[in-house]
Short mmCIF file of C-alpha atoms in Angstrom, two decimals:
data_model
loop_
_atom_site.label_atom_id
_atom_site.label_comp_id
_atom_site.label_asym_id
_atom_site.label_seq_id
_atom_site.Cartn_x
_atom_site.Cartn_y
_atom_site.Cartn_z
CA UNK A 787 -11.19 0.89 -11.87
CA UNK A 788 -11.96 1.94 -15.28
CA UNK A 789 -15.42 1.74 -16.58
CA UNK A 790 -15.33 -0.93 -18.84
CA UNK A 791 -17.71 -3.68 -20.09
CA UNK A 792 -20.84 -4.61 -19.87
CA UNK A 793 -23.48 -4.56 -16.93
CA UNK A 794 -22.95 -7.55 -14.42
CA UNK A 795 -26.26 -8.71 -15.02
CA UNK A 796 -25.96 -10.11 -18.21
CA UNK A 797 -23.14 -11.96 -17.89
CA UNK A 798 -22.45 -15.43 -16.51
CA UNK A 799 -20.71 -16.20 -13.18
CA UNK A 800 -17.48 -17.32 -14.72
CA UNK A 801 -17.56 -14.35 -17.41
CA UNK A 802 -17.83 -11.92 -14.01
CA UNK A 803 -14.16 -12.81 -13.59
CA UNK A 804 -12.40 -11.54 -15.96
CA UNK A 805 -9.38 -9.14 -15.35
CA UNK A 806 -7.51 -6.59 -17.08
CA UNK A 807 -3.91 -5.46 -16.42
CA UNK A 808 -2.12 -2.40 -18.45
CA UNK A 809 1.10 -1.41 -18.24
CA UNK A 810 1.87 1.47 -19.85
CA UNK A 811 5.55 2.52 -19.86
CA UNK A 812 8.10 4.88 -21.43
CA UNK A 813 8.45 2.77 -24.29
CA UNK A 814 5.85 0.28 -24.50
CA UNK A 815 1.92 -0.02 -24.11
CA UNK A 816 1.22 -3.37 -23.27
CA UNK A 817 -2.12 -5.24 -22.02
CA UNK A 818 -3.53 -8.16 -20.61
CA UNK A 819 -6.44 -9.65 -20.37
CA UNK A 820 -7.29 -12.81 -18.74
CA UNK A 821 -9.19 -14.99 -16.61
CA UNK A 822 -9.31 -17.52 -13.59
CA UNK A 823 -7.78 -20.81 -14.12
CA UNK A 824 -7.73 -23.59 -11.72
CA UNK A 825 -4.54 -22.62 -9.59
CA UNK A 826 -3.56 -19.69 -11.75
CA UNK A 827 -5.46 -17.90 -14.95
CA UNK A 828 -5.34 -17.79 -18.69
CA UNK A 829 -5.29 -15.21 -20.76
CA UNK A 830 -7.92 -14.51 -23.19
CA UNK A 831 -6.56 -11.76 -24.95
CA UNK A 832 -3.51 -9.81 -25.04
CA UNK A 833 -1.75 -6.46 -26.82
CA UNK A 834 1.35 -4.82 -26.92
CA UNK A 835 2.57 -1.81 -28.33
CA UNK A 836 5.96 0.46 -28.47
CA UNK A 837 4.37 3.91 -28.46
CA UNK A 838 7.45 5.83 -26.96
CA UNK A 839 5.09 7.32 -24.92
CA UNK A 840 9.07 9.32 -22.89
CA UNK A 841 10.46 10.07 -26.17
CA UNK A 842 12.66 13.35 -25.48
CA UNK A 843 11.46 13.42 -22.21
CA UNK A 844 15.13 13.76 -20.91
CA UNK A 845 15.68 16.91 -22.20
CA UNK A 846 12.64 18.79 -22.21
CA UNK A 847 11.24 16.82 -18.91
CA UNK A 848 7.66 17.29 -20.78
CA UNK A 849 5.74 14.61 -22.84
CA UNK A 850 5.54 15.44 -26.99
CA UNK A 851 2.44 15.96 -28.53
CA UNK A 852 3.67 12.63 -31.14
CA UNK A 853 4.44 10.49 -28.09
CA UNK A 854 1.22 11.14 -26.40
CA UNK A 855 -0.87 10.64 -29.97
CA UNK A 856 0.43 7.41 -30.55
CA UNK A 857 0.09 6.38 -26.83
CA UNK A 858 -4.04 7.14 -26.47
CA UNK A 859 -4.26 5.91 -30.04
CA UNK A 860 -2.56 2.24 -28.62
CA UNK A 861 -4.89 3.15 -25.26
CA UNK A 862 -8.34 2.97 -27.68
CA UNK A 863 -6.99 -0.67 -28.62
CA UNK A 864 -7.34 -1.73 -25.05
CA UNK A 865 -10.44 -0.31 -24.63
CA UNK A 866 -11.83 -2.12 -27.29
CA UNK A 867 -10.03 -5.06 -26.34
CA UNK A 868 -11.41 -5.07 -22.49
CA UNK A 869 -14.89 -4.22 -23.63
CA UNK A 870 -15.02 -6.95 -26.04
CA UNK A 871 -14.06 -9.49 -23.72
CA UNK A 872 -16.29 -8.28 -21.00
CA UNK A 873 -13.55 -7.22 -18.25
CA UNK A 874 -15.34 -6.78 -14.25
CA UNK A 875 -12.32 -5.39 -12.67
CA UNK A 876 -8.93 -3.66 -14.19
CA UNK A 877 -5.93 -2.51 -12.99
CA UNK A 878 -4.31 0.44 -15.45
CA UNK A 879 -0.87 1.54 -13.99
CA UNK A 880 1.62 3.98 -15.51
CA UNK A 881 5.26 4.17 -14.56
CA UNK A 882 7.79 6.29 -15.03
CA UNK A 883 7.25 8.49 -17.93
CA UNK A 884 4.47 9.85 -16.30
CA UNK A 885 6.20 9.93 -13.18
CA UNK A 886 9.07 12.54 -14.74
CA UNK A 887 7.03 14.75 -17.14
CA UNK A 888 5.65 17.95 -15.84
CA UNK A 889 2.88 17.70 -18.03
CA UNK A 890 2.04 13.68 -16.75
CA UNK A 891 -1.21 15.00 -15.14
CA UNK A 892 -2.49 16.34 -17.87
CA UNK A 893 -1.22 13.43 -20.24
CA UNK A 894 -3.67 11.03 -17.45
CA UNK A 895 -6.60 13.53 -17.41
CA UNK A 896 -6.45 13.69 -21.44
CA UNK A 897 -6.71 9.74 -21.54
CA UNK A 898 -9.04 9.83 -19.12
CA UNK A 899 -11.25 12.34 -21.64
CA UNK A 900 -10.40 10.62 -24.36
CA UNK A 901 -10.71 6.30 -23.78
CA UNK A 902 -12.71 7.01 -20.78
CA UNK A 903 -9.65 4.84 -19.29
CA UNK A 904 -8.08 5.89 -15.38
CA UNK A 905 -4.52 5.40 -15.46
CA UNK A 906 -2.60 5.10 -12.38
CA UNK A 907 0.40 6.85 -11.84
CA UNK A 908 2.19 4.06 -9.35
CA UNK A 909 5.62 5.00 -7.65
CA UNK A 910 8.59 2.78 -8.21
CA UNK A 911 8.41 0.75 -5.14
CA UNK A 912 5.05 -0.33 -6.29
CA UNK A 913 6.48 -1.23 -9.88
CA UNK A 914 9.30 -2.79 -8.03
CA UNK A 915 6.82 -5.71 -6.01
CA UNK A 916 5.00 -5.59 -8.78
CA UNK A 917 7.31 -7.03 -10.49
CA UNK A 918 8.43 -9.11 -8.30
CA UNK A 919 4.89 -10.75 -7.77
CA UNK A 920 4.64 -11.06 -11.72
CA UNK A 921 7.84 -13.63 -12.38
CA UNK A 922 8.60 -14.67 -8.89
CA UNK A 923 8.09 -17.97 -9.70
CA UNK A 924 10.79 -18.24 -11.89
CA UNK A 925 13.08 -18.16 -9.38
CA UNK A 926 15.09 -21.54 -8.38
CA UNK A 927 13.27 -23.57 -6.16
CA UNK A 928 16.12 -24.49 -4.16
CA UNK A 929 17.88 -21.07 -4.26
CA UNK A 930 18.27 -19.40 -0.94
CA UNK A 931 18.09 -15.85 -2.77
CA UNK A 932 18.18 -14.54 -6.16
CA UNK A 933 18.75 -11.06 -7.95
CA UNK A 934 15.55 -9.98 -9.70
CA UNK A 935 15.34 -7.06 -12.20
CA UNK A 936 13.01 -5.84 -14.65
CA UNK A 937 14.89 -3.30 -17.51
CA UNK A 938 12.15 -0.50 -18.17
CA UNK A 939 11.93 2.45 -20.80
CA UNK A 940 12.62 5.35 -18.42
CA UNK A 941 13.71 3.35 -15.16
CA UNK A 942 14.87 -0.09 -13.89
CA UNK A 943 13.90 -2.09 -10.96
CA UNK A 944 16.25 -4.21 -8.80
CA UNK A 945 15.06 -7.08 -5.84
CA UNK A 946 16.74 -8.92 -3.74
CA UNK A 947 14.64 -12.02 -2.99
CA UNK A 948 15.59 -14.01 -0.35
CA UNK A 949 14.43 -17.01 0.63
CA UNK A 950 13.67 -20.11 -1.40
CA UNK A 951 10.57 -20.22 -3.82
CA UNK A 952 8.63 -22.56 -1.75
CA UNK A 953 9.27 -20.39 1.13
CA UNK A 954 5.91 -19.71 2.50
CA UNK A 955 6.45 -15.88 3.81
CA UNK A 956 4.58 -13.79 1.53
CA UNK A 957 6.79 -11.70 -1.41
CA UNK A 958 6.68 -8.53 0.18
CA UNK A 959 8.35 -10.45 3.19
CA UNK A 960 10.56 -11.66 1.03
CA UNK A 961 12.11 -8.87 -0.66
CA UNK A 962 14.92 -7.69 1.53
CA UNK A 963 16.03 -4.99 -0.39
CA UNK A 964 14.81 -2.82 -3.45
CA UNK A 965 15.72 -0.15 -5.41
CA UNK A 966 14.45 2.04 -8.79
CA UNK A 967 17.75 3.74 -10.93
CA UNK A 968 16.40 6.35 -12.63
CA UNK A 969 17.46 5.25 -16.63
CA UNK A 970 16.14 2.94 -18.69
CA UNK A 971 16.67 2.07 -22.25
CA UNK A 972 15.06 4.84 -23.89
CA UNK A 973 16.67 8.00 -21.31
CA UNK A 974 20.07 5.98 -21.75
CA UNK A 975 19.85 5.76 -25.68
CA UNK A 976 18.78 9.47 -25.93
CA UNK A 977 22.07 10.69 -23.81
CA UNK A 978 24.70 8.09 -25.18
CA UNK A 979 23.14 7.54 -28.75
CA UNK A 980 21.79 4.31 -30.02
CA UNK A 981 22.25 3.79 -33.10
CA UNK A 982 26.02 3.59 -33.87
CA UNK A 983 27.21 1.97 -30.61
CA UNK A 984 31.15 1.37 -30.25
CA UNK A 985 32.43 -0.01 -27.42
CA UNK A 986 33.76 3.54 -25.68
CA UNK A 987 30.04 4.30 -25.39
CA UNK A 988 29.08 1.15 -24.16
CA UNK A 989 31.32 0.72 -21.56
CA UNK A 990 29.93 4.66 -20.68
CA UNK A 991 26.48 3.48 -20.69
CA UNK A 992 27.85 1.10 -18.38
CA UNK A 993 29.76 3.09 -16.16
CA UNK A 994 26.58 5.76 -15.87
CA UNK A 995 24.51 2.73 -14.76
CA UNK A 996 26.81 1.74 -12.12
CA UNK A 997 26.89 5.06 -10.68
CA UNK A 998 23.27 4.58 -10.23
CA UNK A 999 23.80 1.64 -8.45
CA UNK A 1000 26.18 2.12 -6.14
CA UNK A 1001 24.51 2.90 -2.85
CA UNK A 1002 22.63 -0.33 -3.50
CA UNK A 1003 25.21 -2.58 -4.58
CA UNK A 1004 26.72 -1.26 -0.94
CA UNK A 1005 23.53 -2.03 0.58
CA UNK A 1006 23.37 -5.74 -0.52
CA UNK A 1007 26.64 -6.50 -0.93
CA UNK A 1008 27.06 -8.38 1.75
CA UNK A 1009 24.14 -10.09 1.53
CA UNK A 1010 24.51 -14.20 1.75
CA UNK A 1011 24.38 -15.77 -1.51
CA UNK A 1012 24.39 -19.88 -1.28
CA UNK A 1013 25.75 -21.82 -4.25
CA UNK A 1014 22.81 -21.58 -6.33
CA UNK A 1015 22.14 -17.81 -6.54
CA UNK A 1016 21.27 -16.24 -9.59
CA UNK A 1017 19.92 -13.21 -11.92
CA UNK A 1018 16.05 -13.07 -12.50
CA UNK A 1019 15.23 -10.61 -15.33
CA UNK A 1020 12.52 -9.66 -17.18
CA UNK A 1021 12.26 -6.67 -19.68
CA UNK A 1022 12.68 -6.49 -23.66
CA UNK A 1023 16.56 -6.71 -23.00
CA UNK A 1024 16.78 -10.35 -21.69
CA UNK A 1025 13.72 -11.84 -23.90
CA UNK A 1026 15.92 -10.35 -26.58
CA UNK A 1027 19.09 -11.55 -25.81
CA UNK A 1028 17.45 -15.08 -25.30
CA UNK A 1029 15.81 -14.97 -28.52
CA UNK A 1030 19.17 -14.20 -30.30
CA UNK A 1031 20.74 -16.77 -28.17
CA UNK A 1032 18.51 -19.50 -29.62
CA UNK A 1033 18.66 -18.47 -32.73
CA UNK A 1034 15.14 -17.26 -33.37
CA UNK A 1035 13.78 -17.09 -37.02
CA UNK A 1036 11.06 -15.95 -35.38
CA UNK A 1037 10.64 -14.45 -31.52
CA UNK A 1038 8.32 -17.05 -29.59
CA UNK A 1039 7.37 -16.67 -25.98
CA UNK A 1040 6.76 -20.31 -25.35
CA UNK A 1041 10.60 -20.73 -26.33
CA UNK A 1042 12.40 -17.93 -24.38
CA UNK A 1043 9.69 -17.49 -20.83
CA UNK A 1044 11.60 -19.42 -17.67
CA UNK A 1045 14.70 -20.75 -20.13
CA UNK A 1046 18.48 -20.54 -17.96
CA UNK A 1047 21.47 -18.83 -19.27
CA UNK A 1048 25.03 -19.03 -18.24
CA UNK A 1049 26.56 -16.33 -17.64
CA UNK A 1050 29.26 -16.77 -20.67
CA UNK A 1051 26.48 -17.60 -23.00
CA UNK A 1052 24.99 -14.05 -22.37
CA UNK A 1053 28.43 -13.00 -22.46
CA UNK A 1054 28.55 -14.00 -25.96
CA UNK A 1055 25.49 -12.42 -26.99
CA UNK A 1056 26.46 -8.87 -25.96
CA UNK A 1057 29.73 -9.52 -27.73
CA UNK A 1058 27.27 -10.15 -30.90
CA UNK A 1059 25.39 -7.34 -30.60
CA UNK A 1060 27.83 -5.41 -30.13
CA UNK A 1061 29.57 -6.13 -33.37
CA UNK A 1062 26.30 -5.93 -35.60
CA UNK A 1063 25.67 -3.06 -37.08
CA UNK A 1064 21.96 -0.99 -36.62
CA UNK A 1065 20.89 -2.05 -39.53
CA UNK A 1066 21.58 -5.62 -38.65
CA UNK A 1067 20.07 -5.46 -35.59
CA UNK A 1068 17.66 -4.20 -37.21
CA UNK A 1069 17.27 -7.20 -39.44
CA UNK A 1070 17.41 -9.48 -36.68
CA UNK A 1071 13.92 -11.21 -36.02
CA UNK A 1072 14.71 -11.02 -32.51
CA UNK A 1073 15.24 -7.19 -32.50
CA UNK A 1074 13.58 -5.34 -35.38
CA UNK A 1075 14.17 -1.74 -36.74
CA UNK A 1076 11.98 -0.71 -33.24
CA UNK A 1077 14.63 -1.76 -30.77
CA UNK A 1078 17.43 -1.35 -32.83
CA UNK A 1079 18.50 1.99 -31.08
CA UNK A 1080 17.60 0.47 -27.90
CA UNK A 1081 19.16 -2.89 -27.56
CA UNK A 1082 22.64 -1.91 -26.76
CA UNK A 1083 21.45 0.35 -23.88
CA UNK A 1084 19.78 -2.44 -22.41
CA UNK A 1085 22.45 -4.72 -23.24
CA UNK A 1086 24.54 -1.90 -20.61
CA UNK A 1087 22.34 -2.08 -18.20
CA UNK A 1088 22.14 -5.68 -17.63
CA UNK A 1089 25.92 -5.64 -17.74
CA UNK A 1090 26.25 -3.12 -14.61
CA UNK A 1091 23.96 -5.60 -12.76
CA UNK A 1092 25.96 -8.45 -13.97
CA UNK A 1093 29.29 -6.81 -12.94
CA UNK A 1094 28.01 -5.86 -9.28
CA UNK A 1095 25.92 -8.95 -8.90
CA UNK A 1096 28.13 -11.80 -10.28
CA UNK A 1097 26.30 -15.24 -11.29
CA UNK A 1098 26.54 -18.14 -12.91
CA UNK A 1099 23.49 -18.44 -14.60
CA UNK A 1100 19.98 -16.04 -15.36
CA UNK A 1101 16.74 -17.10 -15.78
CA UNK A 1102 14.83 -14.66 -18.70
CA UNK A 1103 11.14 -14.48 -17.74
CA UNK A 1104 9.02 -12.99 -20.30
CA UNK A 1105 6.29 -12.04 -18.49
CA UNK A 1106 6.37 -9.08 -15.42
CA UNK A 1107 4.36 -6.14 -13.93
CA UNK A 1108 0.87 -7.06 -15.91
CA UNK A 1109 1.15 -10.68 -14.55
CA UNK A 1110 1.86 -9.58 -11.04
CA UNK A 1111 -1.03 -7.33 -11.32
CA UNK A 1112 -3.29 -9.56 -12.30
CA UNK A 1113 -2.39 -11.94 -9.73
CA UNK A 1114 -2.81 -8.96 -6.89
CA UNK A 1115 -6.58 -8.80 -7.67
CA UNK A 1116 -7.33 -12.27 -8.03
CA UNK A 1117 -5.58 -13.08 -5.14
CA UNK A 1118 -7.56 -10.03 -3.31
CA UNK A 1119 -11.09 -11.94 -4.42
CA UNK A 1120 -9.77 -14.74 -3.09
CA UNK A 1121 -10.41 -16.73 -6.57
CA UNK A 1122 -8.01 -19.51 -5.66
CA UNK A 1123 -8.00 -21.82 -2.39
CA UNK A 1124 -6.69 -20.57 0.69
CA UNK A 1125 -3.31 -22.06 0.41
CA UNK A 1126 -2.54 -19.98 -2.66
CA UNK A 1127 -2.66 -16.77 -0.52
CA UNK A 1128 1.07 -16.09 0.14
CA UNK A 1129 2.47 -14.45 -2.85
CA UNK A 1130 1.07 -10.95 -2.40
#
């Protein structure tokens, strides 16, 4: 745990409860802070951050000097954020950028120095429950299984959930298969270019991706899928695509977290993108001059899962690994009644 707030001593009971997740990621720095809420929790404070922490890392397999400035520069916000609201117990992971770069130790013990924050290098079949456990229950009640997948920087996750929602097995018994493909937005927009995107190099973003996934589209494949199966996704691809399907003047959470999908409508919305320009997608509210480079790799991404995991409709949860940490540790201090002690 990081050493962060205030002696317990001088705060309240209730204000002894307070959590912290970070997740900090090849492209984005992102925070949460939040605490117990009758049968859940509510956040208190919250901060997010593309710092680009694995720019270049493809090629040179080290961390820049740039990346890692703006990364413990977004790191002091959380501090200050977490010691502000008081936070007992945290939870600071890092994924895969850190993972890949020969110089990730010394990146951690630098932050470590410098925000007096402990990172957490966790491997990908940690990101991969944690995942899962952070927009779980988004899936259909009443589906037998469902295709979740979360759309990272540097990697992306893939779980096959089976088992309805209510089921009361735990997630971890749950999740039948897993894997990590090693690309994400950022590695697949540095190799294929982002910025002028034709379709050629999409459908060779595409075709990378699905090399990737091969083994575990042969894994899974013949996995039973009842009538109301479906996709599960949650990364700065789908909330993107669902913001741009609604026709966003402005992107709002309470607008695009747990709304469906067909699968023509995000047909359609690829199709769009596809046909903007960067500088239109950079325009777009949805989007911004940030993910302008990045959008289209994401967009290739979802499209190999799409293609190997057919479905009728997805379900765009904005919301992920910080939720499903939080979760972990107030489930571990057993803040909730027993009953709520299955989803672990």
């Amino acid at each position: 745990m990081a050493p962060v707030g205030v002696p317990s001593g001088q705060r309240s009971a209730h204000e002894r409860r307070t959590y912290a997740a970070l997740d900090l990621g090849t492209n984005n720095c992102r925070l949460l802070v939040a605490r117990p809420n009758g049968d859940g929790f509510r956040v208190v404070d919250a901060f997010s951050r593309i710092v680009r922490l694995g720019e270049g890392l493809g090629g040179s397999r080290r961390l820049k000097e740039t990346a890692i400035a703006r990364t413990i520069d977004a790191l002091h916000v959380c501090r200050t954020k977490m010691e502000a609201r008081g936070v007992t117990r945290a939870r600071l992971i890092a994924t895969e950028a850190c993972r890949a770069a020969e110089n990730g130790a010394d990146f951690i013990a630098r932050v470590r120095e410098e925000t007096r924050l402990d990172l957490e290098v966790v491997d990908r079949e940690t990101e991969a429950h944690l995942a899962v456990a952070g927009c779980a229950a988004l899936a259909d009640p009443h589906a037998e299984g469902s295709m979740l997948f979360d759309i990272g920087g540097g990697s992306s996750e893939l779980a096959w959930v089976a088992g309805a929602a209510r089921d009361r097995r735990s997630l971890r018994q749950r999740v039948r298969a897993w894997t990590s493909l090693p690309v994400g937005v950022v590695t697949l927009a540095e190799r294929h270019g982002g910025v002028d995107v034709d379709r050629r190099i999409f459908e060779a973003m595409v075709s990378e991706v699905l090399g990737h996934m091969k083994s575990f589209a042969d894994e899974v494949g013949s996995a039973k899928r009842c009538g109301r199966f479906h996709l599960l996704g949650t990364s700065g691809t789908v909330t993107t695509i669902a913001g741009v399907h609604l026709g966003l003047k402005r992107y709002d959470r309470r607008q695009v977290d747990g709304i469906w999908m067909n699968d023509a409508d995000v047909s359609d919305v690829i199709e769009q993108l596809l046909n903007m320009s960067f500088e239109e997608r950079a325009g777009n509210a949805c989007i911004g001059s940030e993910r302008a480079d990045l959008v289209l790799a994401g967009c290739a991404i979802l499209e190999a899962i799409r293609r190997n995991f057919p479905a009728s409709r997805l379900r765009i949860a904005d919301r992920g690994l910080r939720e499903g940490i939080l979760m972990q540790m107030m489930d571990e201090d057993g803040v909730w009644t027993s009953g709520r002690r299955s989803h672990a």
